[in-house]
Amino acid sequence: AETRDGLMKSRDNGNSWELIADKTWGGGINKIYFIDNNTGFVSGDAYSGSGGPTPYTLRTEDAGDNWILQNFGYSISDVHFNDKNNGIAVGNGLGFHGADGIALVTNDGGSTWKPTYNSNYFWINSCFMLDQYTGFISINDDKIYKTTDTGANWVIAYESNPDSVAS
């Protein structure tokens, strides 16, 4: 969990909490996601004294005792795994103010990631994998895209009708 002190961890179902990473990185957390009791991810944007935010993603294999920086270069907004190996991560590709959305897939529990989709000027907000092959991404161009081949190809599964929006 994130607090203004930093990243917190509970070892006893939330009865007590310990600080495992303080806020020295100067940023916020976009997503915390665990595949199982040991393997998890934290993504967010770190801020330095000058310039814009620097996106980061951390991975743990020991329930949060140690974290490994995964340098995607993207600000990850959502992560989902359907099993311990196969997952998807989405976000935007140029930092917080960037416009290009990105979808990445992994088949090794998140050790490595492969870009599969670039939304060209639209952020990708969320993702979900049904199984190893079938997944969905929601993009802020009012469309939902679907893959049935682990992200090699994406098709529009839903597109909102701007004329149906109440004024």
Short mmCIF file of N, CA and C in Angstrom, two decimals:
data_model
loop_
_atom_site.label_atom_id
_atom_site.label_comp_id
_atom_site.label_asym_id
_atom_site.label_seq_id
_atom_site.Cartn_x
_atom_site.Cartn_y
_atom_site.Cartn_z
N ALA A 1 0.84 -1.18 0.00
CA ALA A 1 0.00 0.00 0.00
C ALA A 1 0.89 1.24 0.00
N GLU A 2 0.35 2.32 -0.53
CA GLU A 2 1.10 3.57 -0.55
C GLU A 2 0.49 4.53 0.46
N THR A 3 1.34 5.18 1.22
CA THR A 3 0.93 6.27 2.10
C THR A 3 1.82 7.46 1.78
N ARG A 4 1.60 8.58 2.45
CA ARG A 4 2.48 9.71 2.18
C ARG A 4 3.87 9.49 2.74
N ASP A 5 4.04 8.46 3.60
CA ASP A 5 5.37 8.09 4.09
C ASP A 5 6.14 7.28 3.07
N GLY A 6 5.43 6.49 2.26
CA GLY A 6 6.06 5.63 1.27
C GLY A 6 5.29 4.35 1.05
N LEU A 7 6.00 3.33 0.62
CA LEU A 7 5.40 2.04 0.32
C LEU A 7 5.38 1.19 1.60
N MET A 8 4.20 0.69 1.95
CA MET A 8 4.01 -0.05 3.19
C MET A 8 3.71 -1.52 2.89
N LYS A 9 4.05 -2.39 3.86
CA LYS A 9 3.81 -3.82 3.71
C LYS A 9 3.27 -4.37 5.02
N SER A 10 2.33 -5.29 4.91
CA SER A 10 1.81 -6.00 6.07
C SER A 10 2.13 -7.48 5.92
N ARG A 11 2.58 -8.08 7.01
CA ARG A 11 2.88 -9.51 7.01
C ARG A 11 1.83 -10.31 7.79
N ASP A 12 0.81 -9.60 8.31
CA ASP A 12 -0.18 -10.26 9.16
C ASP A 12 -1.61 -9.85 8.81
N ASN A 13 -1.91 -9.86 7.52
CA ASN A 13 -3.24 -9.55 7.00
C ASN A 13 -3.74 -8.17 7.38
N GLY A 14 -2.82 -7.21 7.47
CA GLY A 14 -3.20 -5.83 7.70
C GLY A 14 -3.32 -5.40 9.15
N ASN A 15 -2.95 -6.24 10.07
CA ASN A 15 -3.02 -5.85 11.49
C ASN A 15 -1.90 -4.88 11.86
N SER A 16 -0.74 -5.01 11.23
CA SER A 16 0.36 -4.08 11.44
C SER A 16 1.05 -3.84 10.10
N TRP A 17 1.76 -2.71 10.00
CA TRP A 17 2.37 -2.30 8.74
C TRP A 17 3.79 -1.85 8.98
N GLU A 18 4.66 -2.08 8.00
CA GLU A 18 6.03 -1.61 8.06
C GLU A 18 6.37 -0.86 6.79
N LEU A 19 7.20 0.17 6.92
CA LEU A 19 7.66 0.94 5.79
C LEU A 19 8.76 0.17 5.07
N ILE A 20 8.56 -0.11 3.76
CA ILE A 20 9.59 -0.84 3.02
C ILE A 20 10.31 0.03 2.00
N ALA A 21 9.74 1.20 1.67
CA ALA A 21 10.41 2.16 0.78
C ALA A 21 9.85 3.54 1.11
N ASP A 22 10.73 4.47 1.49
CA ASP A 22 10.24 5.80 1.82
C ASP A 22 10.02 6.62 0.56
N LYS A 23 9.53 7.83 0.74
CA LYS A 23 9.17 8.68 -0.38
C LYS A 23 10.35 9.45 -0.95
N THR A 24 11.57 8.96 -0.76
CA THR A 24 12.72 9.68 -1.29
C THR A 24 12.72 9.74 -2.81
N TRP A 25 11.98 8.85 -3.46
CA TRP A 25 11.92 8.89 -4.92
C TRP A 25 11.09 10.07 -5.40
N GLY A 26 10.30 10.68 -4.51
CA GLY A 26 9.58 11.90 -4.84
C GLY A 26 8.44 11.72 -5.82
N GLY A 27 7.84 10.58 -5.85
CA GLY A 27 6.78 10.37 -6.82
C GLY A 27 5.57 9.68 -6.24
N GLY A 28 4.69 9.32 -7.12
CA GLY A 28 3.48 8.63 -6.72
C GLY A 28 3.43 7.26 -7.36
N ILE A 29 2.57 6.43 -6.81
CA ILE A 29 2.39 5.07 -7.32
C ILE A 29 1.12 5.03 -8.17
N ASN A 30 1.24 4.48 -9.37
CA ASN A 30 0.08 4.30 -10.24
C ASN A 30 -0.61 2.97 -9.99
N LYS A 31 0.19 1.93 -9.74
CA LYS A 31 -0.38 0.58 -9.64
C LYS A 31 0.50 -0.29 -8.77
N ILE A 32 -0.13 -1.11 -7.94
CA ILE A 32 0.53 -2.18 -7.20
C ILE A 32 -0.20 -3.46 -7.60
N TYR A 33 0.55 -4.45 -8.06
CA TYR A 33 -0.08 -5.69 -8.53
C TYR A 33 0.80 -6.87 -8.17
N PHE A 34 0.22 -7.88 -7.52
CA PHE A 34 0.95 -9.10 -7.18
C PHE A 34 0.35 -10.28 -7.93
N ILE A 35 1.23 -11.08 -8.56
CA ILE A 35 0.83 -12.30 -9.25
C ILE A 35 0.48 -13.38 -8.23
N ASP A 36 1.30 -13.46 -7.19
CA ASP A 36 1.12 -14.45 -6.12
C ASP A 36 1.66 -13.81 -4.84
N ASN A 37 1.90 -14.59 -3.82
CA ASN A 37 2.35 -14.05 -2.53
C ASN A 37 3.74 -13.44 -2.59
N ASN A 38 4.55 -13.81 -3.58
CA ASN A 38 5.93 -13.34 -3.64
C ASN A 38 6.23 -12.37 -4.77
N THR A 39 5.64 -12.57 -5.95
CA THR A 39 6.00 -11.80 -7.13
C THR A 39 5.01 -10.67 -7.36
N GLY A 40 5.55 -9.45 -7.40
CA GLY A 40 4.67 -8.30 -7.59
C GLY A 40 5.37 -7.15 -8.27
N PHE A 41 4.58 -6.14 -8.62
CA PHE A 41 5.05 -4.97 -9.34
C PHE A 41 4.49 -3.70 -8.70
N VAL A 42 5.29 -2.65 -8.75
CA VAL A 42 4.86 -1.31 -8.36
C VAL A 42 5.29 -0.39 -9.49
N SER A 43 4.37 0.42 -9.97
CA SER A 43 4.73 1.38 -11.02
C SER A 43 4.24 2.75 -10.64
N GLY A 44 4.96 3.74 -11.12
CA GLY A 44 4.60 5.12 -10.82
C GLY A 44 5.49 6.09 -11.56
N ASP A 45 5.49 7.32 -11.08
CA ASP A 45 6.29 8.38 -11.68
C ASP A 45 7.08 9.08 -10.59
N ALA A 46 8.39 9.13 -10.75
CA ALA A 46 9.28 9.79 -9.80
C ALA A 46 9.57 11.20 -10.30
N TYR A 47 9.68 12.13 -9.37
CA TYR A 47 9.93 13.53 -9.72
C TYR A 47 11.27 13.95 -9.15
N SER A 48 12.05 14.62 -9.99
CA SER A 48 13.32 15.18 -9.53
C SER A 48 13.15 16.69 -9.42
N GLY A 49 14.19 17.36 -9.03
CA GLY A 49 14.13 18.81 -8.85
C GLY A 49 13.82 19.57 -10.11
N SER A 50 14.20 19.05 -11.24
CA SER A 50 13.93 19.76 -12.50
C SER A 50 13.41 18.77 -13.53
N GLY A 51 12.70 19.29 -14.48
CA GLY A 51 12.17 18.45 -15.54
C GLY A 51 10.89 17.74 -15.12
N GLY A 52 10.40 16.95 -16.04
CA GLY A 52 9.16 16.23 -15.79
C GLY A 52 9.38 14.94 -15.03
N PRO A 53 8.34 14.19 -14.85
CA PRO A 53 8.43 12.95 -14.11
C PRO A 53 9.19 11.87 -14.88
N THR A 54 9.80 10.97 -14.13
CA THR A 54 10.48 9.82 -14.71
C THR A 54 9.70 8.57 -14.34
N PRO A 55 9.15 7.87 -15.32
CA PRO A 55 8.38 6.67 -14.99
C PRO A 55 9.29 5.55 -14.48
N TYR A 56 8.76 4.76 -13.56
CA TYR A 56 9.52 3.62 -13.04
C TYR A 56 8.57 2.43 -12.83
N THR A 57 9.12 1.24 -12.88
CA THR A 57 8.42 0.02 -12.51
C THR A 57 9.39 -0.82 -11.70
N LEU A 58 8.94 -1.28 -10.55
CA LEU A 58 9.74 -2.13 -9.68
C LEU A 58 9.12 -3.51 -9.64
N ARG A 59 9.96 -4.54 -9.53
CA ARG A 59 9.51 -5.93 -9.46
C ARG A 59 10.12 -6.58 -8.23
N THR A 60 9.33 -7.35 -7.51
CA THR A 60 9.82 -8.11 -6.37
C THR A 60 9.55 -9.59 -6.58
N GLU A 61 10.44 -10.42 -6.08
CA GLU A 61 10.25 -11.87 -6.12
C GLU A 61 10.25 -12.46 -4.71
N ASP A 62 10.33 -11.57 -3.69
CA ASP A 62 10.39 -12.04 -2.30
C ASP A 62 9.38 -11.29 -1.42
N ALA A 63 8.18 -11.09 -1.93
CA ALA A 63 7.08 -10.48 -1.19
C ALA A 63 7.36 -9.04 -0.78
N GLY A 64 8.20 -8.34 -1.53
CA GLY A 64 8.43 -6.93 -1.27
C GLY A 64 9.61 -6.61 -0.39
N ASP A 65 10.38 -7.61 0.01
CA ASP A 65 11.56 -7.31 0.81
C ASP A 65 12.64 -6.62 -0.03
N ASN A 66 12.76 -7.00 -1.29
CA ASN A 66 13.72 -6.40 -2.21
C ASN A 66 13.01 -6.09 -3.52
N TRP A 67 13.44 -5.01 -4.17
CA TRP A 67 12.82 -4.57 -5.41
C TRP A 67 13.87 -4.38 -6.48
N ILE A 68 13.53 -4.76 -7.72
CA ILE A 68 14.40 -4.63 -8.88
C ILE A 68 13.77 -3.61 -9.82
N LEU A 69 14.55 -2.62 -10.25
CA LEU A 69 14.04 -1.62 -11.18
C LEU A 69 13.96 -2.22 -12.58
N GLN A 70 12.80 -2.11 -13.19
CA GLN A 70 12.61 -2.50 -14.59
C GLN A 70 12.42 -1.21 -15.37
N ASN A 71 13.34 -0.89 -16.23
CA ASN A 71 13.31 0.38 -16.94
C ASN A 71 12.57 0.23 -18.26
N PHE A 72 11.26 0.43 -18.23
CA PHE A 72 10.44 0.37 -19.44
C PHE A 72 10.55 1.66 -20.24
N GLY A 73 10.70 2.78 -19.55
CA GLY A 73 10.63 4.07 -20.21
C GLY A 73 9.19 4.51 -20.43
N TYR A 74 8.25 3.79 -19.84
CA TYR A 74 6.83 4.10 -19.97
C TYR A 74 6.24 4.27 -18.58
N SER A 75 5.25 5.11 -18.47
CA SER A 75 4.51 5.26 -17.23
C SER A 75 3.39 4.23 -17.22
N ILE A 76 3.56 3.16 -16.45
CA ILE A 76 2.62 2.04 -16.45
C ILE A 76 1.40 2.38 -15.58
N SER A 77 0.21 2.26 -16.14
CA SER A 77 -1.01 2.57 -15.41
C SER A 77 -1.77 1.34 -14.95
N ASP A 78 -1.53 0.19 -15.59
CA ASP A 78 -2.25 -1.01 -15.19
C ASP A 78 -1.43 -2.24 -15.57
N VAL A 79 -1.58 -3.29 -14.78
CA VAL A 79 -0.90 -4.57 -15.00
C VAL A 79 -1.91 -5.66 -14.69
N HIS A 80 -1.91 -6.73 -15.47
CA HIS A 80 -2.76 -7.88 -15.17
C HIS A 80 -2.11 -9.16 -15.66
N PHE A 81 -2.16 -10.19 -14.83
CA PHE A 81 -1.68 -11.53 -15.17
C PHE A 81 -2.84 -12.49 -15.06
N ASN A 82 -2.94 -13.43 -16.00
CA ASN A 82 -3.97 -14.46 -15.89
C ASN A 82 -3.39 -15.73 -15.24
N ASP A 83 -2.07 -15.84 -15.19
CA ASP A 83 -1.39 -16.91 -14.46
C ASP A 83 -0.01 -16.38 -14.07
N LYS A 84 0.83 -17.21 -13.50
CA LYS A 84 2.11 -16.71 -12.98
C LYS A 84 3.09 -16.29 -14.07
N ASN A 85 2.87 -16.67 -15.32
CA ASN A 85 3.80 -16.34 -16.40
C ASN A 85 3.29 -15.29 -17.38
N ASN A 86 2.02 -15.33 -17.73
CA ASN A 86 1.47 -14.54 -18.83
C ASN A 86 0.72 -13.31 -18.34
N GLY A 87 1.20 -12.13 -18.79
CA GLY A 87 0.58 -10.90 -18.34
C GLY A 87 0.70 -9.79 -19.36
N ILE A 88 0.05 -8.69 -19.03
CA ILE A 88 0.04 -7.51 -19.88
C ILE A 88 0.20 -6.28 -18.98
N ALA A 89 0.88 -5.28 -19.49
CA ALA A 89 1.01 -3.99 -18.81
C ALA A 89 0.71 -2.90 -19.83
N VAL A 90 0.05 -1.84 -19.39
CA VAL A 90 -0.28 -0.73 -20.29
C VAL A 90 0.03 0.59 -19.61
N GLY A 91 0.22 1.61 -20.43
CA GLY A 91 0.47 2.95 -19.91
C GLY A 91 0.70 3.90 -21.05
N ASN A 92 1.45 4.98 -20.75
CA ASN A 92 1.76 5.90 -21.84
C ASN A 92 3.26 5.96 -22.03
N GLY A 93 3.65 6.17 -23.26
CA GLY A 93 5.03 5.96 -23.65
C GLY A 93 5.98 7.12 -23.50
N LEU A 94 5.51 8.29 -23.17
CA LEU A 94 6.41 9.44 -23.13
C LEU A 94 6.37 10.14 -21.78
N GLY A 95 6.21 9.42 -20.70
CA GLY A 95 6.11 10.05 -19.40
C GLY A 95 4.72 10.60 -19.16
N PHE A 96 4.54 11.32 -18.09
CA PHE A 96 3.22 11.78 -17.66
C PHE A 96 2.52 12.65 -18.69
N HIS A 97 3.25 13.50 -19.37
CA HIS A 97 2.62 14.40 -20.35
C HIS A 97 2.64 13.84 -21.76
N GLY A 98 3.10 12.63 -21.93
CA GLY A 98 3.16 12.02 -23.25
C GLY A 98 1.81 11.60 -23.73
N ALA A 99 1.69 11.38 -25.00
CA ALA A 99 0.40 11.05 -25.58
C ALA A 99 0.33 9.62 -26.10
N ASP A 100 1.45 8.99 -26.40
CA ASP A 100 1.41 7.66 -27.00
C ASP A 100 1.22 6.58 -25.95
N GLY A 101 0.14 5.81 -26.11
CA GLY A 101 -0.09 4.69 -25.21
C GLY A 101 0.67 3.48 -25.67
N ILE A 102 0.98 2.58 -24.73
CA ILE A 102 1.75 1.39 -25.04
C ILE A 102 1.15 0.19 -24.31
N ALA A 103 1.17 -0.95 -24.99
CA ALA A 103 0.81 -2.22 -24.34
C ALA A 103 2.01 -3.14 -24.47
N LEU A 104 2.36 -3.82 -23.37
CA LEU A 104 3.48 -4.74 -23.35
C LEU A 104 2.99 -6.08 -22.81
N VAL A 105 3.55 -7.18 -23.31
CA VAL A 105 3.18 -8.51 -22.82
C VAL A 105 4.43 -9.23 -22.32
N THR A 106 4.21 -10.16 -21.40
CA THR A 106 5.27 -11.00 -20.88
C THR A 106 4.79 -12.44 -20.83
N ASN A 107 5.71 -13.37 -21.01
CA ASN A 107 5.37 -14.79 -20.85
C ASN A 107 6.33 -15.47 -19.88
N ASP A 108 7.09 -14.64 -19.13
CA ASP A 108 8.03 -15.19 -18.15
C ASP A 108 7.86 -14.56 -16.76
N GLY A 109 6.62 -14.24 -16.42
CA GLY A 109 6.35 -13.69 -15.10
C GLY A 109 6.77 -12.26 -14.91
N GLY A 110 7.05 -11.56 -15.98
CA GLY A 110 7.42 -10.16 -15.90
C GLY A 110 8.91 -9.89 -15.86
N SER A 111 9.73 -10.91 -16.06
CA SER A 111 11.17 -10.66 -16.12
C SER A 111 11.52 -9.86 -17.36
N THR A 112 10.87 -10.17 -18.48
CA THR A 112 11.05 -9.40 -19.71
C THR A 112 9.68 -9.05 -20.28
N TRP A 113 9.63 -7.96 -21.02
CA TRP A 113 8.38 -7.46 -21.60
C TRP A 113 8.61 -7.11 -23.07
N LYS A 114 7.58 -7.34 -23.88
CA LYS A 114 7.65 -7.06 -25.31
C LYS A 114 6.52 -6.09 -25.68
N PRO A 115 6.85 -4.95 -26.29
CA PRO A 115 5.79 -4.04 -26.75
C PRO A 115 4.95 -4.72 -27.84
N THR A 116 3.63 -4.59 -27.74
CA THR A 116 2.75 -5.21 -28.73
C THR A 116 1.81 -4.22 -29.40
N TYR A 117 1.64 -3.04 -28.79
CA TYR A 117 0.68 -2.10 -29.36
C TYR A 117 1.07 -0.69 -28.97
N ASN A 118 0.99 0.24 -29.91
CA ASN A 118 1.19 1.66 -29.66
C ASN A 118 -0.06 2.36 -30.13
N SER A 119 -0.67 3.15 -29.28
CA SER A 119 -1.97 3.75 -29.61
C SER A 119 -1.87 5.08 -30.36
N ASN A 120 -0.66 5.58 -30.61
CA ASN A 120 -0.50 6.82 -31.38
C ASN A 120 -1.41 7.94 -30.90
N TYR A 121 -0.96 8.66 -29.91
CA TYR A 121 -1.59 9.86 -29.39
C TYR A 121 -2.74 9.61 -28.42
N PHE A 122 -2.98 8.37 -28.00
CA PHE A 122 -4.02 8.11 -27.01
C PHE A 122 -3.44 7.24 -25.90
N TRP A 123 -3.75 7.59 -24.65
CA TRP A 123 -3.30 6.80 -23.51
C TRP A 123 -4.06 5.49 -23.43
N ILE A 124 -3.38 4.45 -23.00
CA ILE A 124 -4.04 3.18 -22.71
C ILE A 124 -4.25 3.14 -21.21
N ASN A 125 -5.50 3.03 -20.78
CA ASN A 125 -5.85 3.20 -19.38
C ASN A 125 -5.85 1.90 -18.57
N SER A 126 -6.35 0.82 -19.16
CA SER A 126 -6.50 -0.41 -18.39
C SER A 126 -6.37 -1.63 -19.29
N CYS A 127 -6.16 -2.79 -18.65
CA CYS A 127 -5.97 -4.03 -19.39
C CYS A 127 -6.50 -5.20 -18.58
N PHE A 128 -6.77 -6.29 -19.29
CA PHE A 128 -7.22 -7.52 -18.64
C PHE A 128 -6.90 -8.70 -19.56
N MET A 129 -6.33 -9.75 -19.01
CA MET A 129 -6.06 -10.97 -19.77
C MET A 129 -7.02 -12.06 -19.29
N LEU A 130 -7.78 -12.66 -20.21
CA LEU A 130 -8.66 -13.78 -19.88
C LEU A 130 -7.87 -15.07 -19.75
N ASP A 131 -6.93 -15.26 -20.66
CA ASP A 131 -6.08 -16.44 -20.67
C ASP A 131 -4.77 -16.06 -21.34
N GLN A 132 -3.94 -17.02 -21.66
CA GLN A 132 -2.63 -16.75 -22.25
C GLN A 132 -2.72 -15.97 -23.56
N TYR A 133 -3.81 -16.12 -24.30
CA TYR A 133 -3.93 -15.54 -25.63
C TYR A 133 -4.89 -14.36 -25.72
N THR A 134 -5.95 -14.35 -24.95
CA THR A 134 -7.04 -13.38 -25.09
C THR A 134 -6.95 -12.28 -24.05
N GLY A 135 -6.93 -11.04 -24.53
CA GLY A 135 -6.86 -9.91 -23.62
C GLY A 135 -7.55 -8.68 -24.20
N PHE A 136 -7.73 -7.69 -23.34
CA PHE A 136 -8.41 -6.46 -23.70
C PHE A 136 -7.63 -5.26 -23.18
N ILE A 137 -7.65 -4.16 -23.92
CA ILE A 137 -7.10 -2.89 -23.46
C ILE A 137 -8.14 -1.80 -23.71
N SER A 138 -8.22 -0.87 -22.80
CA SER A 138 -9.13 0.27 -22.91
C SER A 138 -8.30 1.51 -23.17
N ILE A 139 -8.65 2.22 -24.24
CA ILE A 139 -7.88 3.38 -24.67
C ILE A 139 -8.76 4.62 -24.58
N ASN A 140 -8.17 5.77 -24.26
CA ASN A 140 -8.99 6.98 -24.11
C ASN A 140 -9.44 7.58 -25.43
N ASP A 141 -9.46 6.78 -26.48
CA ASP A 141 -10.11 7.20 -27.73
C ASP A 141 -11.51 6.59 -27.79
N ASP A 142 -12.03 6.18 -26.62
CA ASP A 142 -13.38 5.61 -26.47
C ASP A 142 -13.54 4.27 -27.17
N LYS A 143 -12.45 3.49 -27.18
CA LYS A 143 -12.50 2.16 -27.79
C LYS A 143 -11.90 1.13 -26.85
N ILE A 144 -12.38 -0.09 -27.00
CA ILE A 144 -11.81 -1.25 -26.32
C ILE A 144 -11.28 -2.17 -27.41
N TYR A 145 -10.04 -2.58 -27.26
CA TYR A 145 -9.40 -3.45 -28.24
C TYR A 145 -9.22 -4.84 -27.65
N LYS A 146 -9.25 -5.85 -28.54
CA LYS A 146 -9.14 -7.25 -28.13
C LYS A 146 -8.04 -7.94 -28.92
N THR A 147 -7.31 -8.81 -28.24
CA THR A 147 -6.34 -9.68 -28.90
C THR A 147 -6.70 -11.12 -28.60
N THR A 148 -6.47 -11.99 -29.55
CA THR A 148 -6.65 -13.44 -29.34
C THR A 148 -5.36 -14.19 -29.62
N ASP A 149 -4.26 -13.42 -29.79
CA ASP A 149 -2.97 -14.03 -30.09
C ASP A 149 -1.84 -13.40 -29.28
N THR A 150 -2.12 -13.18 -28.00
CA THR A 150 -1.15 -12.64 -27.04
C THR A 150 -0.60 -11.28 -27.47
N GLY A 151 -1.43 -10.47 -28.11
CA GLY A 151 -1.03 -9.11 -28.44
C GLY A 151 -0.38 -8.92 -29.78
N ALA A 152 -0.23 -9.97 -30.57
CA ALA A 152 0.35 -9.80 -31.91
C ALA A 152 -0.56 -8.96 -32.79
N ASN A 153 -1.86 -9.11 -32.63
CA ASN A 153 -2.84 -8.34 -33.40
C ASN A 153 -3.94 -7.87 -32.46
N TRP A 154 -4.44 -6.67 -32.71
CA TRP A 154 -5.51 -6.09 -31.91
C TRP A 154 -6.63 -5.65 -32.84
N VAL A 155 -7.88 -5.88 -32.45
CA VAL A 155 -9.05 -5.44 -33.21
C VAL A 155 -9.97 -4.67 -32.27
N ILE A 156 -10.76 -3.77 -32.84
CA ILE A 156 -11.71 -3.01 -32.03
C ILE A 156 -12.83 -3.95 -31.61
N ALA A 157 -13.01 -4.09 -30.30
CA ALA A 157 -14.09 -4.93 -29.76
C ALA A 157 -15.30 -4.08 -29.40
N TYR A 158 -15.07 -2.80 -29.11
CA TYR A 158 -16.16 -1.88 -28.78
C TYR A 158 -15.72 -0.47 -29.10
N GLU A 159 -16.66 0.32 -29.64
CA GLU A 159 -16.41 1.73 -29.92
C GLU A 159 -17.65 2.50 -29.51
N SER A 160 -17.45 3.48 -28.61
CA SER A 160 -18.62 4.25 -28.16
C SER A 160 -19.13 5.14 -29.28
N ASN A 161 -20.40 5.41 -29.25
CA ASN A 161 -21.05 6.27 -30.23
C ASN A 161 -21.14 7.67 -29.63
N PRO A 162 -20.40 8.64 -30.16
CA PRO A 162 -20.43 9.98 -29.58
C PRO A 162 -21.80 10.62 -29.66
N ASP A 163 -22.66 10.17 -30.58
CA ASP A 163 -24.00 10.72 -30.71
C ASP A 163 -24.93 10.25 -29.61
N SER A 164 -24.54 9.15 -28.89
CA SER A 164 -25.41 8.61 -27.86
C SER A 164 -25.15 9.23 -26.50
N VAL A 165 -24.16 10.11 -26.39
CA VAL A 165 -23.83 10.74 -25.12
C VAL A 165 -24.85 11.83 -24.82
N ALA A 166 -25.41 11.78 -23.61
CA ALA A 166 -26.41 12.79 -23.23
C ALA A 166 -25.74 14.13 -23.07
N SER A 167 -26.44 15.19 -23.47
CA SER A 167 -25.87 16.53 -23.30
C SER A 167 -26.54 17.27 -22.19
#
